[in-house]
């Protein structure tokens, strides 16, 4: 057994889930949703950092041209601009690492280890229909018991991960 992949998707109620798909089923864990304010804050931070980099780089160039008696000043300003770039890169890498779900061997293992995880075992799935509506993949999963589950995502990974569970057409 192994994990096939993961994708963020929302259900019919509009709740976002992080689906980790394995050979034996999948686990759905509630996913944090970025608000418009979160996005605006991150864009402001990025613009501020880029302005700082450009400003420090311009100051380094100006110091090299205007203060030839202190060449160390331009090197210090250039190092500061590169330091800001490193900080931007480290923060971006941390955000990406924090967004990745933990890796487990099976969906059963993840469901046992993660609070709030909803597991759907492969043997519960009776059918999967994948279709495209506008810019989103829509996956309808028919379960052995209960109502069908519908997931939507603009990420085509959703359809790719769950399409293999669709029943084989007759004659194959």
mmCIF file of C-alpha atoms in Angstrom, residues 34-51 95:
data_model
loop_
_atom_site.group_PDB
_atom_site.id
_atom_site.type_symbol
_atom_site.label_atom_id
_atom_site.label_comp_id
_atom_site.label_asym_id
_atom_site.label_seq_id
_atom_site.Cartn_x
_atom_site.Cartn_y
_atom_site.Cartn_z
ATOM 1 C CA UNK A 34 -7.207 31.440 3.168
ATOM 2 C CA UNK A 35 -9.402 34.482 3.310
ATOM 3 C CA UNK A 36 -9.065 37.483 1.044
ATOM 4 C CA UNK A 37 -7.525 39.378 3.985
ATOM 5 C CA UNK A 38 -4.856 36.661 4.399
ATOM 6 C CA UNK A 39 -3.979 36.958 0.729
ATOM 7 C CA UNK A 40 -3.833 40.771 0.886
ATOM 8 C CA UNK A 41 -1.590 40.610 3.971
ATOM 9 C CA UNK A 42 0.814 38.192 2.270
ATOM 10 C CA UNK A 43 0.930 40.338 -0.872
ATOM 11 C CA UNK A 44 1.693 43.441 1.223
ATOM 12 C CA UNK A 45 4.504 41.551 2.979
ATOM 13 C CA UNK A 46 5.946 40.405 -0.340
ATOM 14 C CA UNK A 47 5.808 43.882 -1.877
ATOM 15 C CA UNK A 48 7.445 45.368 1.223
ATOM 16 C CA UNK A 49 10.247 42.800 1.124
ATOM 17 C CA UNK A 50 10.839 43.343 -2.603
ATOM 18 C CA UNK A 51 10.942 47.116 -2.106
ATOM 19 C CA UNK A 95 4.907 27.763 4.291
#
